[in-house]
Amino acid sequence: PITPGELLCLGSSLAFSGLFYYLYRRKARVVARIQEAPKLQVDDDLPALVSAAEGRCLPYVALEGIVLPAQAALTSHYHEGLQGVIQKLLLKEHRLIWNSLVRSW
C-alpha cells in the first residue's frame, strides 16, 4: 500500500524532473546556436554587415580581432608570461513592442 505522502513525493519529483528537463533543453538549444554562430572580424566592414542583416540584428555572433590595452597589459601573478586586458562591452538594442493593454508602442 502506498501512502498519500509517498504519492505526493513521487508527484513532486516527477514535476521537478519535467521542469528541469525543459530548462535543460532550452539552454542546450541556446548553446548549440552560440556554437554555430558565425565568426566575424572586427574591421571597417562590420557596420555594413550589421546594417545588411535582417532587422539590423545579429542574434549570435563571435567577434574576433586584436584587442590592445589602453595603457599597460595586465599580468598574471600565478602564470608567468600570461597577459590580458579588461574590455567593457556596452550593447543597446532598441525595439518597438506593441502593448495590447495600452494599445501603444
PDB file of C-alpha atoms in Angstrom:
ATOM      1  CA  PRO A   1       0.000   0.000   0.000  1.00  0.00           C
ATOM      2  CA  ILE A   2       1.255   3.467  -0.974  1.00  0.00           C
ATOM      3  CA  THR A   3       0.633   6.286   1.465  1.00  0.00           C
ATOM      4  CA  PRO A   4      -0.561   9.760   0.388  1.00  0.00           C
ATOM      5  CA  GLY A   5       2.796  11.200   1.484  1.00  0.00           C
ATOM      6  CA  GLU A   6       4.649   8.863  -0.877  1.00  0.00           C
ATOM      7  CA  LEU A   7       2.306   9.822  -3.736  1.00  0.00           C
ATOM      8  CA  LEU A   8       2.916  13.492  -3.002  1.00  0.00           C
ATOM      9  CA  CYS A   9       6.688  12.972  -3.031  1.00  0.00           C
ATOM     10  CA  LEU A  10       6.517  10.968  -6.259  1.00  0.00           C
ATOM     11  CA  GLY A  11       4.332  13.562  -7.973  1.00  0.00           C
ATOM     12  CA  SER A  12       6.521  16.474  -6.927  1.00  0.00           C
ATOM     13  CA  SER A  13       9.632  14.556  -8.015  1.00  0.00           C
ATOM     14  CA  LEU A  14       8.131  13.977 -11.459  1.00  0.00           C
ATOM     15  CA  ALA A  15       7.077  17.622 -11.735  1.00  0.00           C
ATOM     16  CA  PHE A  16      10.539  18.886 -10.810  1.00  0.00           C
ATOM     17  CA  SER A  17      12.189  16.400 -13.173  1.00  0.00           C
ATOM     18  CA  GLY A  18       9.990  17.624 -16.026  1.00  0.00           C
ATOM     19  CA  LEU A  19      10.710  21.255 -15.214  1.00  0.00           C
ATOM     20  CA  PHE A  20      14.469  20.727 -15.033  1.00  0.00           C
ATOM     21  CA  TYR A  21      14.473  18.744 -18.285  1.00  0.00           C
ATOM     22  CA  TYR A  22      12.563  21.547 -20.001  1.00  0.00           C
ATOM     23  CA  LEU A  23      15.079  24.136 -18.728  1.00  0.00           C
ATOM     24  CA  TYR A  24      17.977  21.903 -19.786  1.00  0.00           C
ATOM     25  CA  ARG A  25      16.600  21.569 -23.336  1.00  0.00           C
ATOM     26  CA  ARG A  26      16.134  25.355 -23.637  1.00  0.00           C
ATOM     27  CA  LYS A  27      19.700  26.015 -22.534  1.00  0.00           C
ATOM     28  CA  ALA A  28      21.034  23.261 -24.810  1.00  0.00           C
ATOM     29  CA  ARG A  29      19.375  24.934 -27.819  1.00  0.00           C
ATOM     30  CA  VAL A  30      20.944  28.276 -26.903  1.00  0.00           C
ATOM     31  CA  VAL A  31      24.375  26.669 -26.519  1.00  0.00           C
ATOM     32  CA  ALA A  32      24.007  24.982 -29.914  1.00  0.00           C
ATOM     33  CA  ARG A  33      23.118  28.325 -31.527  1.00  0.00           C
ATOM     34  CA  ILE A  34      26.104  30.008 -29.900  1.00  0.00           C
ATOM     35  CA  GLN A  35      28.467  27.260 -31.072  1.00  0.00           C
ATOM     36  CA  GLU A  36      27.146  27.602 -34.633  1.00  0.00           C
ATOM     37  CA  ALA A  37      27.447  31.415 -34.565  1.00  0.00           C
ATOM     38  CA  PRO A  38      29.305  32.976 -37.482  1.00  0.00           C
ATOM     39  CA  LYS A  39      32.745  34.396 -36.728  1.00  0.00           C
ATOM     40  CA  LEU A  40      33.267  37.959 -37.896  1.00  0.00           C
ATOM     41  CA  GLN A  41      36.391  40.080 -37.812  1.00  0.00           C
ATOM     42  CA  VAL A  42      36.388  43.456 -36.084  1.00  0.00           C
ATOM     43  CA  ASP A  43      37.172  45.744 -39.008  1.00  0.00           C
ATOM     44  CA  ASP A  44      35.642  48.501 -41.123  1.00  0.00           C
ATOM     45  CA  ASP A  45      33.225  46.060 -42.824  1.00  0.00           C
ATOM     46  CA  LEU A  46      31.421  45.148 -39.577  1.00  0.00           C
ATOM     47  CA  PRO A  47      28.909  48.068 -39.598  1.00  0.00           C
ATOM     48  CA  ALA A  48      27.931  47.211 -43.179  1.00  0.00           C
ATOM     49  CA  LEU A  49      27.351  43.562 -42.220  1.00  0.00           C
ATOM     50  CA  VAL A  50      25.150  44.547 -39.286  1.00  0.00           C
ATOM     51  CA  SER A  51      23.092  47.020 -41.314  1.00  0.00           C
ATOM     52  CA  ALA A  52      22.592  44.403 -44.063  1.00  0.00           C
ATOM     53  CA  ALA A  53      21.308  41.796 -41.568  1.00  0.00           C
ATOM     54  CA  GLU A  54      17.608  41.097 -41.226  1.00  0.00           C
ATOM     55  CA  GLY A  55      16.133  43.563 -38.757  1.00  0.00           C
ATOM     56  CA  ARG A  56      19.613  45.101 -38.321  1.00  0.00           C
ATOM     57  CA  CYS A  57      20.232  42.496 -35.625  1.00  0.00           C
ATOM     58  CA  LEU A  58      22.626  39.538 -35.461  1.00  0.00           C
ATOM     59  CA  PRO A  59      21.364  37.188 -32.709  1.00  0.00           C
ATOM     60  CA  TYR A  60      24.617  35.314 -32.046  1.00  0.00           C
ATOM     61  CA  VAL A  61      27.967  36.361 -33.475  1.00  0.00           C
ATOM     62  CA  ALA A  62      31.524  35.663 -32.389  1.00  0.00           C
ATOM     63  CA  LEU A  63      33.682  38.736 -32.943  1.00  0.00           C
ATOM     64  CA  GLU A  64      37.364  38.124 -33.480  1.00  0.00           C
ATOM     65  CA  GLY A  65      40.069  40.730 -33.532  1.00  0.00           C
ATOM     66  CA  ILE A  66      43.054  42.187 -31.790  1.00  0.00           C
ATOM     67  CA  VAL A  67      42.392  43.932 -28.504  1.00  0.00           C
ATOM     68  CA  LEU A  68      45.021  46.425 -27.461  1.00  0.00           C
ATOM     69  CA  PRO A  69      45.365  47.707 -23.896  1.00  0.00           C
ATOM     70  CA  ALA A  70      44.820  51.429 -23.297  1.00  0.00           C
ATOM     71  CA  GLN A  71      47.931  51.681 -21.102  1.00  0.00           C
ATOM     72  CA  ALA A  72      49.752  48.555 -19.930  1.00  0.00           C
ATOM     73  CA  ALA A  73      48.509  44.987 -20.198  1.00  0.00           C
ATOM     74  CA  LEU A  74      47.560  43.163 -17.000  1.00  0.00           C
ATOM     75  CA  THR A  75      49.944  40.417 -15.978  1.00  0.00           C
ATOM     76  CA  SER A  76      49.044  37.299 -14.050  1.00  0.00           C
ATOM     77  CA  HIS A  77      50.503  36.738 -10.607  1.00  0.00           C
ATOM     78  CA  TYR A  78      50.065  32.965 -10.977  1.00  0.00           C
ATOM     79  CA  HIS A  79      51.214  32.210 -14.547  1.00  0.00           C
ATOM     80  CA  GLU A  80      54.375  33.749 -15.894  1.00  0.00           C
ATOM     81  CA  GLY A  81      54.032  35.372 -19.296  1.00  0.00           C
ATOM     82  CA  LEU A  82      50.220  35.440 -19.256  1.00  0.00           C
ATOM     83  CA  GLN A  83      48.796  38.861 -20.079  1.00  0.00           C
ATOM     84  CA  GLY A  84      45.321  40.220 -20.615  1.00  0.00           C
ATOM     85  CA  VAL A  85      43.187  43.312 -20.874  1.00  0.00           C
ATOM     86  CA  ILE A  86      39.866  44.349 -19.411  1.00  0.00           C
ATOM     87  CA  GLN A  87      37.318  45.141 -22.049  1.00  0.00           C
ATOM     88  CA  LYS A  88      33.967  46.770 -21.442  1.00  0.00           C
ATOM     89  CA  LEU A  89      31.190  45.942 -23.856  1.00  0.00           C
ATOM     90  CA  LEU A  90      28.055  48.034 -23.959  1.00  0.00           C
ATOM     91  CA  LEU A  91      25.188  46.782 -26.081  1.00  0.00           C
ATOM     92  CA  LYS A  92      21.997  48.736 -26.550  1.00  0.00           C
ATOM     93  CA  GLU A  93      19.147  47.318 -28.549  1.00  0.00           C
ATOM     94  CA  HIS A  94      16.098  49.383 -29.304  1.00  0.00           C
ATOM     95  CA  ARG A  95      12.922  47.588 -30.313  1.00  0.00           C
ATOM     96  CA  LEU A  96       9.375  48.757 -30.564  1.00  0.00           C
ATOM     97  CA  ILE A  97       6.965  46.325 -28.952  1.00  0.00           C
ATOM     98  CA  TRP A  98       3.199  46.640 -29.265  1.00  0.00           C
ATOM     99  CA  ASN A  99       1.489  46.767 -25.899  1.00  0.00           C
ATOM    100  CA  SER A 100      -2.043  45.433 -26.378  1.00  0.00           C
ATOM    101  CA  LEU A 101      -3.212  46.612 -22.941  1.00  0.00           C
ATOM    102  CA  VAL A 102      -2.399  50.247 -23.556  1.00  0.00           C
ATOM    103  CA  ARG A 103      -2.678  49.951 -27.342  1.00  0.00           C
ATOM    104  CA  SER A 104       0.532  51.828 -27.956  1.00  0.00           C
ATOM    105  CA  TRP A 105       4.120  51.268 -28.986  1.00  0.00           C
TER     106      TRP A 105
END
